[in-house]
mmCIF file with all atom_site columns, C-alpha atoms in Angstrom:
data_model
loop_
_atom_site.group_PDB
_atom_site.id
_atom_site.type_symbol
_atom_site.label_atom_id
_atom_site.label_alt_id
_atom_site.label_comp_id
_atom_site.label_asym_id
_atom_site.label_entity_id
_atom_site.label_seq_id
_atom_site.pdbx_PDB_ins_code
_atom_site.Cartn_x
_atom_site.Cartn_y
_atom_site.Cartn_z
_atom_site.occupancy
_atom_site.B_iso_or_equiv
_atom_site.pdbx_formal_charge
_atom_site.auth_seq_id
_atom_site.auth_comp_id
_atom_site.auth_asym_id
_atom_site.auth_atom_id
_atom_site.pdbx_PDB_model_num
ATOM 1   C CA . MET J 1 1   ? 3.421   -0.224  -24.581 1.00 0.00 ? 1   MET J CA 1
ATOM 2   C CA . ASN J 1 2   ? 0.824   -2.792  -23.559 1.00 0.00 ? 2   ASN J CA 1
ATOM 3   C CA . LYS J 1 3   ? 1.275   -3.574  -19.869 1.00 0.00 ? 3   LYS J CA 1
ATOM 4   C CA . ILE J 1 4   ? -1.661  -5.986  -19.511 1.00 0.00 ? 4   ILE J CA 1
ATOM 5   C CA . THR J 1 5   ? -0.938  -9.336  -17.916 1.00 0.00 ? 5   THR J CA 1
ATOM 6   C CA . THR J 1 6   ? -2.657  -11.851 -15.664 1.00 0.00 ? 6   THR J CA 1
ATOM 7   C CA . ALA J 1 7   ? -2.806  -11.570 -11.904 1.00 0.00 ? 7   ALA J CA 1
ATOM 8   C CA . GLU J 1 8   ? -1.012  -14.914 -11.588 1.00 0.00 ? 8   GLU J CA 1
ATOM 9   C CA . GLU J 1 9   ? 1.861   -13.743 -13.785 1.00 0.00 ? 9   GLU J CA 1
ATOM 10  C CA . ALA J 1 10  ? 2.082   -10.336 -12.099 1.00 0.00 ? 10  ALA J CA 1
ATOM 11  C CA . VAL J 1 11  ? 2.421   -11.661 -8.553  1.00 0.00 ? 11  VAL J CA 1
ATOM 12  C CA . LYS J 1 12  ? 5.382   -13.816 -9.573  1.00 0.00 ? 12  LYS J CA 1
ATOM 13  C CA . ASN J 1 13  ? 7.368   -10.630 -9.003  1.00 0.00 ? 13  ASN J CA 1
ATOM 14  C CA . VAL J 1 14  ? 6.722   -10.883 -5.245  1.00 0.00 ? 14  VAL J CA 1
ATOM 15  C CA . LYS J 1 15  ? 9.696   -12.572 -3.596  1.00 0.00 ? 15  LYS J CA 1
ATOM 16  C CA . ASP J 1 16  ? 10.454  -13.880 -0.108  1.00 0.00 ? 16  ASP J CA 1
ATOM 17  C CA . GLY J 1 17  ? 11.214  -11.035 2.299   1.00 0.00 ? 17  GLY J CA 1
ATOM 18  C CA . ASP J 1 18  ? 9.685   -8.302  0.135   1.00 0.00 ? 18  ASP J CA 1
ATOM 19  C CA . VAL J 1 19  ? 8.074   -5.148  1.455   1.00 0.00 ? 19  VAL J CA 1
ATOM 20  C CA . LEU J 1 20  ? 4.597   -5.114  -0.100  1.00 0.00 ? 20  LEU J CA 1
ATOM 21  C CA . LEU J 1 21  ? 2.608   -1.875  -0.299  1.00 0.00 ? 21  LEU J CA 1
ATOM 22  C CA . VAL J 1 22  ? -1.120  -2.598  -0.484  1.00 0.00 ? 22  VAL J CA 1
ATOM 23  C CA . GLY J 1 23  ? -3.457  0.231   -1.431  1.00 0.00 ? 23  GLY J CA 1
ATOM 24  C CA . GLY J 1 24  ? -7.014  0.727   -0.333  1.00 0.00 ? 24  GLY J CA 1
ATOM 25  C CA . PHE J 1 25  ? -9.083  2.138   2.469   1.00 0.00 ? 25  PHE J CA 1
ATOM 26  C CA . LEU J 1 26  ? -10.765 -0.923  4.004   1.00 0.00 ? 26  LEU J CA 1
ATOM 27  C CA . ILE J 1 27  ? -12.921 -2.210  1.125   1.00 0.00 ? 27  ILE J CA 1
ATOM 28  C CA . ALA J 1 28  ? -12.609 0.913   -1.041  1.00 0.00 ? 28  ALA J CA 1
ATOM 29  C CA . GLY J 1 29  ? -9.742  0.527   -3.472  1.00 0.00 ? 29  GLY J CA 1
ATOM 30  C CA . SER J 1 30  ? -8.505  -2.753  -2.047  1.00 0.00 ? 30  SER J CA 1
ATOM 31  C CA . PRO J 1 31  ? -6.714  -4.755  -4.807  1.00 0.00 ? 31  PRO J CA 1
ATOM 32  C CA . GLU J 1 32  ? -8.499  -7.994  -3.950  1.00 0.00 ? 32  GLU J CA 1
ATOM 33  C CA . THR J 1 33  ? -7.792  -9.697  -7.287  1.00 0.00 ? 33  THR J CA 1
ATOM 34  C CA . LEU J 1 34  ? -4.047  -9.285  -6.812  1.00 0.00 ? 34  LEU J CA 1
ATOM 35  C CA . ILE J 1 35  ? -4.131  -10.349 -3.175  1.00 0.00 ? 35  ILE J CA 1
ATOM 36  C CA . LYS J 1 36  ? -6.191  -13.399 -4.161  1.00 0.00 ? 36  LYS J CA 1
ATOM 37  C CA . ALA J 1 37  ? -3.530  -14.336 -6.733  1.00 0.00 ? 37  ALA J CA 1
ATOM 38  C CA . LEU J 1 38  ? -0.853  -13.879 -4.077  1.00 0.00 ? 38  LEU J CA 1
ATOM 39  C CA . LEU J 1 39  ? -2.867  -16.167 -1.828  1.00 0.00 ? 39  LEU J CA 1
ATOM 40  C CA . GLU J 1 40  ? -3.542  -18.895 -4.389  1.00 0.00 ? 40  GLU J CA 1
ATOM 41  C CA . THR J 1 41  ? -0.596  -18.923 -6.787  1.00 0.00 ? 41  THR J CA 1
ATOM 42  C CA . SER J 1 42  ? 2.408   -17.437 -4.978  1.00 0.00 ? 42  SER J CA 1
ATOM 43  C CA . THR J 1 43  ? 4.550   -18.966 -2.252  1.00 0.00 ? 43  THR J CA 1
ATOM 44  C CA . ALA J 1 44  ? 6.307   -15.734 -1.260  1.00 0.00 ? 44  ALA J CA 1
ATOM 45  C CA . LYS J 1 45  ? 6.760   -15.567 2.506   1.00 0.00 ? 45  LYS J CA 1
ATOM 46  C CA . ASP J 1 46  ? 8.403   -13.459 5.224   1.00 0.00 ? 46  ASP J CA 1
ATOM 47  C CA . LEU J 1 47  ? 6.543   -10.468 3.819   1.00 0.00 ? 47  LEU J CA 1
ATOM 48  C CA . THR J 1 48  ? 6.343   -7.009  5.342   1.00 0.00 ? 48  THR J CA 1
ATOM 49  C CA . VAL J 1 49  ? 2.949   -5.524  4.501   1.00 0.00 ? 49  VAL J CA 1
ATOM 50  C CA . VAL J 1 50  ? 2.408   -1.775  4.442   1.00 0.00 ? 50  VAL J CA 1
ATOM 51  C CA . SER J 1 51  ? -1.314  -1.074  4.503   1.00 0.00 ? 51  SER J CA 1
ATOM 52  C CA . ASN J 1 52  ? -3.573  1.491   6.090   1.00 0.00 ? 52  ASN J CA 1
ATOM 53  C CA . ASP J 1 53  ? -5.691  -1.260  7.653   1.00 0.00 ? 53  ASP J CA 1
ATOM 54  C CA . THR J 1 54  ? -4.655  -4.739  6.320   1.00 0.00 ? 54  THR J CA 1
ATOM 55  C CA . GLY J 1 55  ? -8.268  -5.218  5.229   1.00 0.00 ? 55  GLY J CA 1
ATOM 56  C CA . MET J 1 56  ? -11.077 -6.888  7.131   1.00 0.00 ? 56  MET J CA 1
ATOM 57  C CA . ALA J 1 57  ? -11.671 -10.418 8.409   1.00 0.00 ? 57  ALA J CA 1
ATOM 58  C CA . HIS J 1 58  ? -13.438 -11.605 5.233   1.00 0.00 ? 58  HIS J CA 1
ATOM 59  C CA . MET J 1 59  ? -10.897 -10.108 2.818   1.00 0.00 ? 59  MET J CA 1
ATOM 60  C CA . ASN J 1 60  ? -7.966  -11.798 1.119   1.00 0.00 ? 60  ASN J CA 1
ATOM 61  C CA . MET J 1 61  ? -5.130  -10.214 3.104   1.00 0.00 ? 61  MET J CA 1
ATOM 62  C CA . ASN J 1 62  ? -6.516  -11.887 6.212   1.00 0.00 ? 62  ASN J CA 1
ATOM 63  C CA . LYS J 1 63  ? -6.279  -15.229 4.382   1.00 0.00 ? 63  LYS J CA 1
ATOM 64  C CA . VAL J 1 64  ? -2.665  -14.558 3.353   1.00 0.00 ? 64  VAL J CA 1
ATOM 65  C CA . MET J 1 65  ? -1.876  -13.814 6.986   1.00 0.00 ? 65  MET J CA 1
ATOM 66  C CA . GLN J 1 66  ? -3.575  -17.039 8.044   1.00 0.00 ? 66  GLN J CA 1
ATOM 67  C CA . GLN J 1 67  ? -0.936  -18.840 5.998   1.00 0.00 ? 67  GLN J CA 1
ATOM 68  C CA . GLY J 1 68  ? 1.764   -17.304 8.192   1.00 0.00 ? 68  GLY J CA 1
ATOM 69  C CA . ARG J 1 69  ? 3.400   -15.474 5.297   1.00 0.00 ? 69  ARG J CA 1
ATOM 70  C CA . VAL J 1 70  ? 3.301   -11.962 6.801   1.00 0.00 ? 70  VAL J CA 1
ATOM 71  C CA . VAL J 1 71  ? 5.933   -11.317 9.465   1.00 0.00 ? 71  VAL J CA 1
ATOM 72  C CA . LYS J 1 72  ? 5.641   -7.555  9.861   1.00 0.00 ? 72  LYS J CA 1
ATOM 73  C CA . VAL J 1 73  ? 2.984   -4.891  9.344   1.00 0.00 ? 73  VAL J CA 1
ATOM 74  C CA . HIS J 1 74  ? 3.164   -1.120  9.039   1.00 0.00 ? 74  HIS J CA 1
ATOM 75  C CA . GLY J 1 75  ? -0.328  0.321   9.364   1.00 0.00 ? 75  GLY J CA 1
ATOM 76  C CA . SER J 1 76  ? -2.666  2.824   10.907  1.00 0.00 ? 76  SER J CA 1
ATOM 77  C CA . TYR J 1 77  ? -6.013  1.203   11.690  1.00 0.00 ? 77  TYR J CA 1
ATOM 78  C CA . ILE J 1 78  ? -6.089  -2.548  12.340  1.00 0.00 ? 78  ILE J CA 1
ATOM 79  C CA . GLY J 1 79  ? -9.457  -2.968  14.064  1.00 0.00 ? 79  GLY J CA 1
ATOM 80  C CA . GLY J 1 80  ? -11.000 -4.712  11.046  1.00 0.00 ? 80  GLY J CA 1
ATOM 81  C CA . ASN J 1 81  ? -8.433  -7.496  10.821  1.00 0.00 ? 81  ASN J CA 1
ATOM 82  C CA . PRO J 1 82  ? -8.235  -9.652  13.964  1.00 0.00 ? 82  PRO J CA 1
ATOM 83  C CA . LEU J 1 83  ? -5.035  -11.384 12.820  1.00 0.00 ? 83  LEU J CA 1
ATOM 84  C CA . THR J 1 84  ? -3.133  -8.113  12.728  1.00 0.00 ? 84  THR J CA 1
ATOM 85  C CA . GLY J 1 85  ? -4.346  -7.383  16.234  1.00 0.00 ? 85  GLY J CA 1
ATOM 86  C CA . GLN J 1 86  ? -3.202  -10.820 17.351  1.00 0.00 ? 86  GLN J CA 1
ATOM 87  C CA . MET J 1 87  ? 0.223   -10.224 15.800  1.00 0.00 ? 87  MET J CA 1
ATOM 88  C CA . LEU J 1 88  ? 0.517   -7.056  17.863  1.00 0.00 ? 88  LEU J CA 1
ATOM 89  C CA . ILE J 1 89  ? -0.410  -8.932  21.039  1.00 0.00 ? 89  ILE J CA 1
ATOM 90  C CA . ASP J 1 90  ? 1.897   -11.869 20.376  1.00 0.00 ? 90  ASP J CA 1
ATOM 91  C CA . ASP J 1 91  ? 4.880   -9.831  19.211  1.00 0.00 ? 91  ASP J CA 1
ATOM 92  C CA . PRO J 1 92  ? 4.611   -6.047  19.598  1.00 0.00 ? 92  PRO J CA 1
ATOM 93  C CA . GLU J 1 93  ? 7.690   -5.597  17.392  1.00 0.00 ? 93  GLU J CA 1
ATOM 94  C CA . SER J 1 94  ? 5.884   -7.191  14.451  1.00 0.00 ? 94  SER J CA 1
ATOM 95  C CA . VAL J 1 95  ? 3.302   -4.409  14.059  1.00 0.00 ? 95  VAL J CA 1
ATOM 96  C CA . THR J 1 96  ? 4.191   -0.737  13.806  1.00 0.00 ? 96  THR J CA 1
ATOM 97  C CA . LEU J 1 97  ? 1.264   1.665   14.021  1.00 0.00 ? 97  LEU J CA 1
ATOM 98  C CA . TYR J 1 98  ? 1.353   5.282   12.858  1.00 0.00 ? 98  TYR J CA 1
ATOM 99  C CA . PRO J 1 99  ? -1.145  8.130   12.836  1.00 0.00 ? 99  PRO J CA 1
ATOM 100 C CA . GLN J 1 100 ? -2.820  7.867   9.443   1.00 0.00 ? 100 GLN J CA 1
ATOM 101 C CA . GLY J 1 101 ? -1.412  11.106  8.074   1.00 0.00 ? 101 GLY J CA 1
ATOM 102 C CA . THR J 1 102 ? 2.070   10.180  9.229   1.00 0.00 ? 102 THR J CA 1
ATOM 103 C CA . LEU J 1 103 ? 1.894   6.832   7.444   1.00 0.00 ? 103 LEU J CA 1
ATOM 104 C CA . ALA J 1 104 ? 0.702   8.532   4.267   1.00 0.00 ? 104 ALA J CA 1
ATOM 105 C CA . GLU J 1 105 ? 3.498   11.099  4.402   1.00 0.00 ? 105 GLU J CA 1
ATOM 106 C CA . LYS J 1 106 ? 6.153   8.433   5.024   1.00 0.00 ? 106 LYS J CA 1
ATOM 107 C CA . ILE J 1 107 ? 5.031   6.667   1.837   1.00 0.00 ? 107 ILE J CA 1
ATOM 108 C CA . ARG J 1 108 ? 4.758   9.925   -0.121  1.00 0.00 ? 108 ARG J CA 1
ATOM 109 C CA . CYS J 1 109 ? 8.322   10.798  0.871   1.00 0.00 ? 109 CYS J CA 1
ATOM 110 C CA . GLY J 1 110 ? 9.431   7.350   -0.228  1.00 0.00 ? 110 GLY J CA 1
ATOM 111 C CA . GLY J 1 111 ? 8.040   8.046   -3.679  1.00 0.00 ? 111 GLY J CA 1
ATOM 112 C CA . ALA J 1 112 ? 9.424   11.584  -3.847  1.00 0.00 ? 112 ALA J CA 1
ATOM 113 C CA . GLY J 1 113 ? 12.982  10.679  -2.909  1.00 0.00 ? 113 GLY J CA 1
ATOM 114 C CA . ILE J 1 114 ? 12.795  12.561  0.392   1.00 0.00 ? 114 ILE J CA 1
ATOM 115 C CA . ALA J 1 115 ? 14.613  10.874  3.269   1.00 0.00 ? 115 ALA J CA 1
ATOM 116 C CA . GLY J 1 116 ? 12.230  11.969  6.011   1.00 0.00 ? 116 GLY J CA 1
ATOM 117 C CA . PHE J 1 117 ? 10.252  14.790  7.583   1.00 0.00 ? 117 PHE J CA 1
ATOM 118 C CA . TYR J 1 118 ? 9.543   16.395  10.936  1.00 0.00 ? 118 TYR J CA 1
ATOM 119 C CA . THR J 1 119 ? 6.020   16.339  12.369  1.00 0.00 ? 119 THR J CA 1
ATOM 120 C CA . PRO J 1 120 ? 4.501   17.507  15.657  1.00 0.00 ? 120 PRO J CA 1
ATOM 121 C CA . VAL J 1 121 ? 2.079   14.561  15.587  1.00 0.00 ? 121 VAL J CA 1
ATOM 122 C CA . GLY J 1 122 ? 2.844   12.135  18.401  1.00 0.00 ? 122 GLY J CA 1
ATOM 123 C CA . VAL J 1 123 ? 4.959   14.430  20.557  1.00 0.00 ? 123 VAL J CA 1
ATOM 124 C CA . GLY J 1 124 ? 4.401   13.593  24.200  1.00 0.00 ? 124 GLY J CA 1
ATOM 125 C CA . THR J 1 125 ? 2.991   10.139  23.432  1.00 0.00 ? 125 THR J CA 1
ATOM 126 C CA . ILE J 1 126 ? 4.447   6.656   23.029  1.00 0.00 ? 126 ILE J CA 1
ATOM 127 C CA . ILE J 1 127 ? 4.863   7.425   19.318  1.00 0.00 ? 127 ILE J CA 1
ATOM 128 C CA . GLU J 1 128 ? 7.947   9.482   20.102  1.00 0.00 ? 128 GLU J CA 1
ATOM 129 C CA . ASN J 1 129 ? 9.813   6.567   21.717  1.00 0.00 ? 129 ASN J CA 1
ATOM 130 C CA . GLY J 1 130 ? 13.165  6.069   20.016  1.00 0.00 ? 130 GLY J CA 1
ATOM 131 C CA . LYS J 1 131 ? 12.688  8.921   17.535  1.00 0.00 ? 131 LYS J CA 1
ATOM 132 C CA . GLU J 1 132 ? 14.803  12.001  17.067  1.00 0.00 ? 132 GLU J CA 1
ATOM 133 C CA . LYS J 1 133 ? 13.141  15.140  18.385  1.00 0.00 ? 133 LYS J CA 1
ATOM 134 C CA . ARG J 1 134 ? 13.924  18.717  17.371  1.00 0.00 ? 134 ARG J CA 1
ATOM 135 C CA . VAL J 1 135 ? 12.523  22.124  18.176  1.00 0.00 ? 135 VAL J CA 1
ATOM 136 C CA . PHE J 1 136 ? 11.471  24.548  15.446  1.00 0.00 ? 136 PHE J CA 1
ATOM 137 C CA . ASP J 1 137 ? 10.129  27.990  16.400  1.00 0.00 ? 137 ASP J CA 1
ATOM 138 C CA . GLY J 1 138 ? 9.616   26.796  19.967  1.00 0.00 ? 138 GLY J CA 1
ATOM 139 C CA . ARG J 1 139 ? 7.611   23.697  19.012  1.00 0.00 ? 139 ARG J CA 1
ATOM 140 C CA . GLU J 1 140 ? 8.788   20.087  19.286  1.00 0.00 ? 140 GLU J CA 1
ATOM 141 C CA . TYR J 1 141 ? 8.776   17.821  16.219  1.00 0.00 ? 141 TYR J CA 1
ATOM 142 C CA . LEU J 1 142 ? 9.559   14.141  15.639  1.00 0.00 ? 142 LEU J CA 1
ATOM 143 C CA . LEU J 1 143 ? 11.642  12.812  12.760  1.00 0.00 ? 143 LEU J CA 1
ATOM 144 C CA . GLU J 1 144 ? 9.815   10.269  10.603  1.00 0.00 ? 144 GLU J CA 1
ATOM 145 C CA . THR J 1 145 ? 11.731  8.501   7.843   1.00 0.00 ? 145 THR J CA 1
ATOM 146 C CA . ALA J 1 146 ? 10.514  7.588   4.368   1.00 0.00 ? 146 ALA J CA 1
ATOM 147 C CA . LEU J 1 147 ? 8.892   4.244   3.626   1.00 0.00 ? 147 LEU J CA 1
ATOM 148 C CA . ARG J 1 148 ? 9.212   2.392   0.298   1.00 0.00 ? 148 ARG J CA 1
ATOM 149 C CA . GLY J 1 149 ? 8.299   -1.046  -0.992  1.00 0.00 ? 149 GLY J CA 1
ATOM 150 C CA . ASN J 1 150 ? 9.673   -3.645  -3.350  1.00 0.00 ? 150 ASN J CA 1
ATOM 151 C CA . ILE J 1 151 ? 6.190   -4.237  -4.795  1.00 0.00 ? 151 ILE J CA 1
ATOM 152 C CA . ALA J 1 152 ? 2.941   -2.256  -4.727  1.00 0.00 ? 152 ALA J CA 1
ATOM 153 C CA . PHE J 1 153 ? -0.586  -3.532  -5.343  1.00 0.00 ? 153 PHE J CA 1
ATOM 154 C CA . VAL J 1 154 ? -3.078  -0.779  -6.247  1.00 0.00 ? 154 VAL J CA 1
ATOM 155 C CA . LYS J 1 155 ? -6.577  -0.679  -7.714  1.00 0.00 ? 155 LYS J CA 1
ATOM 156 C CA . ALA J 1 156 ? -8.019  1.642   -10.341 1.00 0.00 ? 156 ALA J CA 1
ATOM 157 C CA . THR J 1 157 ? -11.501 2.279   -11.630 1.00 0.00 ? 157 THR J CA 1
ATOM 158 C CA . VAL J 1 158 ? -10.198 2.646   -15.195 1.00 0.00 ? 158 VAL J CA 1
ATOM 159 C CA . ALA J 1 159 ? -6.768  1.981   -16.722 1.00 0.00 ? 159 ALA J CA 1
ATOM 160 C CA . ASP J 1 160 ? -5.538  2.325   -20.252 1.00 0.00 ? 160 ASP J CA 1
ATOM 161 C CA . LYS J 1 161 ? -3.096  -0.125  -21.779 1.00 0.00 ? 161 LYS J CA 1
ATOM 162 C CA . ALA J 1 162 ? -0.173  2.228   -21.107 1.00 0.00 ? 162 ALA J CA 1
ATOM 163 C CA . GLY J 1 163 ? -0.905  2.142   -17.374 1.00 0.00 ? 163 GLY J CA 1
ATOM 164 C CA . ASN J 1 164 ? -2.549  5.532   -16.886 1.00 0.00 ? 164 ASN J CA 1
ATOM 165 C CA . LEU J 1 165 ? -5.025  5.135   -14.034 1.00 0.00 ? 165 LEU J CA 1
ATOM 166 C CA . PHE J 1 166 ? -8.236  6.782   -12.915 1.00 0.00 ? 166 PHE J CA 1
ATOM 167 C CA . MET J 1 167 ? -9.128  6.118   -9.280  1.00 0.00 ? 167 MET J CA 1
ATOM 168 C CA . ARG J 1 168 ? -12.550 7.191   -8.051  1.00 0.00 ? 168 ARG J CA 1
ATOM 169 C CA . GLY J 1 169 ? -13.326 8.761   -4.668  1.00 0.00 ? 169 GLY J CA 1
ATOM 170 C CA . SER J 1 170 ? -11.823 7.243   -1.546  1.00 0.00 ? 170 SER J CA 1
ATOM 171 C CA . SER J 1 171 ? -10.359 4.381   -3.574  1.00 0.00 ? 171 SER J CA 1
ATOM 172 C CA . LYS J 1 172 ? -7.501  6.847   -4.195  1.00 0.00 ? 172 LYS J CA 1
ATOM 173 C CA . ASN J 1 173 ? -6.496  6.621   -0.555  1.00 0.00 ? 173 ASN J CA 1
ATOM 174 C CA . PHE J 1 174 ? -2.967  5.237   -0.296  1.00 0.00 ? 174 PHE J CA 1
ATOM 175 C CA . GLY J 1 175 ? -3.110  3.865   -3.854  1.00 0.00 ? 175 GLY J CA 1
ATOM 176 C CA . VAL J 1 176 ? -1.886  7.109   -5.413  1.00 0.00 ? 176 VAL J CA 1
ATOM 177 C CA . ILE J 1 177 ? 1.147   7.527   -3.173  1.00 0.00 ? 177 ILE J CA 1
ATOM 178 C CA . MET J 1 178 ? 1.973   3.801   -3.116  1.00 0.00 ? 178 MET J CA 1
ATOM 179 C CA . ALA J 1 179 ? 2.143   3.733   -6.914  1.00 0.00 ? 179 ALA J CA 1
ATOM 180 C CA . ARG J 1 180 ? 5.073   6.138   -6.669  1.00 0.00 ? 180 ARG J CA 1
ATOM 181 C CA . ALA J 1 181 ? 6.876   4.424   -3.794  1.00 0.00 ? 181 ALA J CA 1
ATOM 182 C CA . ALA J 1 182 ? 7.676   0.897   -4.973  1.00 0.00 ? 182 ALA J CA 1
ATOM 183 C CA . ASP J 1 183 ? 10.191  -0.670  -7.340  1.00 0.00 ? 183 ASP J CA 1
ATOM 184 C CA . TYR J 1 184 ? 7.504   -2.648  -9.196  1.00 0.00 ? 184 TYR J CA 1
ATOM 185 C CA . VAL J 1 185 ? 3.871   -1.521  -9.294  1.00 0.00 ? 185 VAL J CA 1
ATOM 186 C CA . ILE J 1 186 ? 0.931   -3.722  -10.285 1.00 0.00 ? 186 ILE J CA 1
ATOM 187 C CA . ALA J 1 187 ? -2.466  -2.142  -10.856 1.00 0.00 ? 187 ALA J CA 1
ATOM 188 C CA . GLU J 1 188 ? -5.722  -4.000  -11.156 1.00 0.00 ? 188 GLU J CA 1
ATOM 189 C CA . ALA J 1 189 ? -8.496  -2.124  -12.918 1.00 0.00 ? 189 ALA J CA 1
ATOM 190 C CA . ARG J 1 190 ? -12.234 -2.604  -13.110 1.00 0.00 ? 190 ARG J CA 1
ATOM 191 C CA . LYS J 1 191 ? -12.148 -1.426  -16.730 1.00 0.00 ? 191 LYS J CA 1
ATOM 192 C CA . ILE J 1 192 ? -9.251  -1.414  -19.209 1.00 0.00 ? 192 ILE J CA 1
ATOM 193 C CA . VAL J 1 193 ? -9.415  0.824   -22.287 1.00 0.00 ? 193 VAL J CA 1
ATOM 194 C CA . GLU J 1 194 ? -7.260  1.688   -25.267 1.00 0.00 ? 194 GLU J CA 1
ATOM 195 C CA . VAL J 1 195 ? -4.665  4.432   -25.006 1.00 0.00 ? 195 VAL J CA 1
ATOM 196 C CA . GLY J 1 196 ? -6.404  7.749   -25.674 1.00 0.00 ? 196 GLY J CA 1
ATOM 197 C CA . GLU J 1 197 ? -9.793  6.663   -24.365 1.00 0.00 ? 197 GLU J CA 1
ATOM 198 C CA . LEU J 1 198 ? -9.072  7.823   -20.828 1.00 0.00 ? 198 LEU J CA 1
ATOM 199 C CA . ASP J 1 199 ? -9.445  11.605  -20.589 1.00 0.00 ? 199 ASP J CA 1
ATOM 200 C CA . SER J 1 200 ? -6.049  12.986  -19.570 1.00 0.00 ? 200 SER J CA 1
ATOM 201 C CA . GLU J 1 201 ? -7.833  15.321  -17.133 1.00 0.00 ? 201 GLU J CA 1
ATOM 202 C CA . LEU J 1 202 ? -8.995  12.239  -15.218 1.00 0.00 ? 202 LEU J CA 1
ATOM 203 C CA . VAL J 1 203 ? -5.608  10.558  -14.840 1.00 0.00 ? 203 VAL J CA 1
ATOM 204 C CA . THR J 1 204 ? -4.902  9.979   -11.143 1.00 0.00 ? 204 THR J CA 1
ATOM 205 C CA . VAL J 1 205 ? -1.632  8.060   -11.602 1.00 0.00 ? 205 VAL J CA 1
ATOM 206 C CA . PRO J 1 206 ? 0.438   8.467   -14.789 1.00 0.00 ? 206 PRO J CA 1
ATOM 207 C CA . GLY J 1 207 ? 1.389   5.276   -16.572 1.00 0.00 ? 207 GLY J CA 1
ATOM 208 C CA . ILE J 1 208 ? 5.105   5.906   -16.060 1.00 0.00 ? 208 ILE J CA 1
ATOM 209 C CA . PHE J 1 209 ? 4.682   4.608   -12.503 1.00 0.00 ? 209 PHE J CA 1
ATOM 210 C CA . ILE J 1 210 ? 2.855   1.398   -13.477 1.00 0.00 ? 210 ILE J CA 1
ATOM 211 C CA . ASP J 1 211 ? 4.663   -1.769  -14.544 1.00 0.00 ? 211 ASP J CA 1
ATOM 212 C CA . ALA J 1 212 ? 1.758   -4.190  -15.005 1.00 0.00 ? 212 ALA J CA 1
ATOM 213 C CA . ILE J 1 213 ? -2.024  -4.013  -15.394 1.00 0.00 ? 213 ILE J CA 1
ATOM 214 C CA . VAL J 1 214 ? -4.467  -6.765  -14.442 1.00 0.00 ? 214 VAL J CA 1
ATOM 215 C CA . GLN J 1 215 ? -8.189  -7.052  -15.100 1.00 0.00 ? 215 GLN J CA 1
ATOM 216 C CA . SER J 1 216 ? -9.981  -6.858  -11.765 1.00 0.00 ? 216 SER J CA 1
ATOM 217 C CA . GLU J 1 217 ? -12.515 -9.548  -10.950 1.00 0.00 ? 217 GLU J CA 1
ATOM 218 C CA . ASP J 1 218 ? -14.603 -6.725  -9.471  1.00 0.00 ? 218 ASP J CA 1
ATOM 219 C CA . VAL J 1 219 ? -16.247 -5.383  -12.592 1.00 0.00 ? 219 VAL J CA 1
#
């Protein structure tokens, strides 16, 4: 099955009020082509963005936020995007911050069909406010629930036409787990090859998780 489409066509799947998972680790693995299409060709608003960092000031997610289309953020590090920081100042309820490993595990659970997990991270800090706490073997743990999205944007180094992806290095960060935790997953790839050309030993995300493939402008 050939899953190749254009970025403009792919982002038509993003609807008002959607939860949008955005892969990447600052610049590494950020699906800038897809976010640019969201910025320029989509009118979807009232979005909840789940992203490790929401990018940096010069990146496309910042420009989407400038349009007032993002109403809530789930993230870990937001120091690179001043608009996310301003959202937190203006309305603390609009930005939820997690320890990075906790955010990753919430998304992984969302993709694995696991309702939640207990973690000792955050016990005794403001992170525990409003969360269930239990004791296991004499140690306190907090309940964290799974996190899923309606749409995921991820970036691959190489994709084949069936959607099998190879992600290099730190570009894997969040992209791998997000590809399993959304109802509709769009991958942009720097290189697209025929089925069979991508060594199966290099597949980072199997094509079964990918609904659409877009040629990245970053080639």
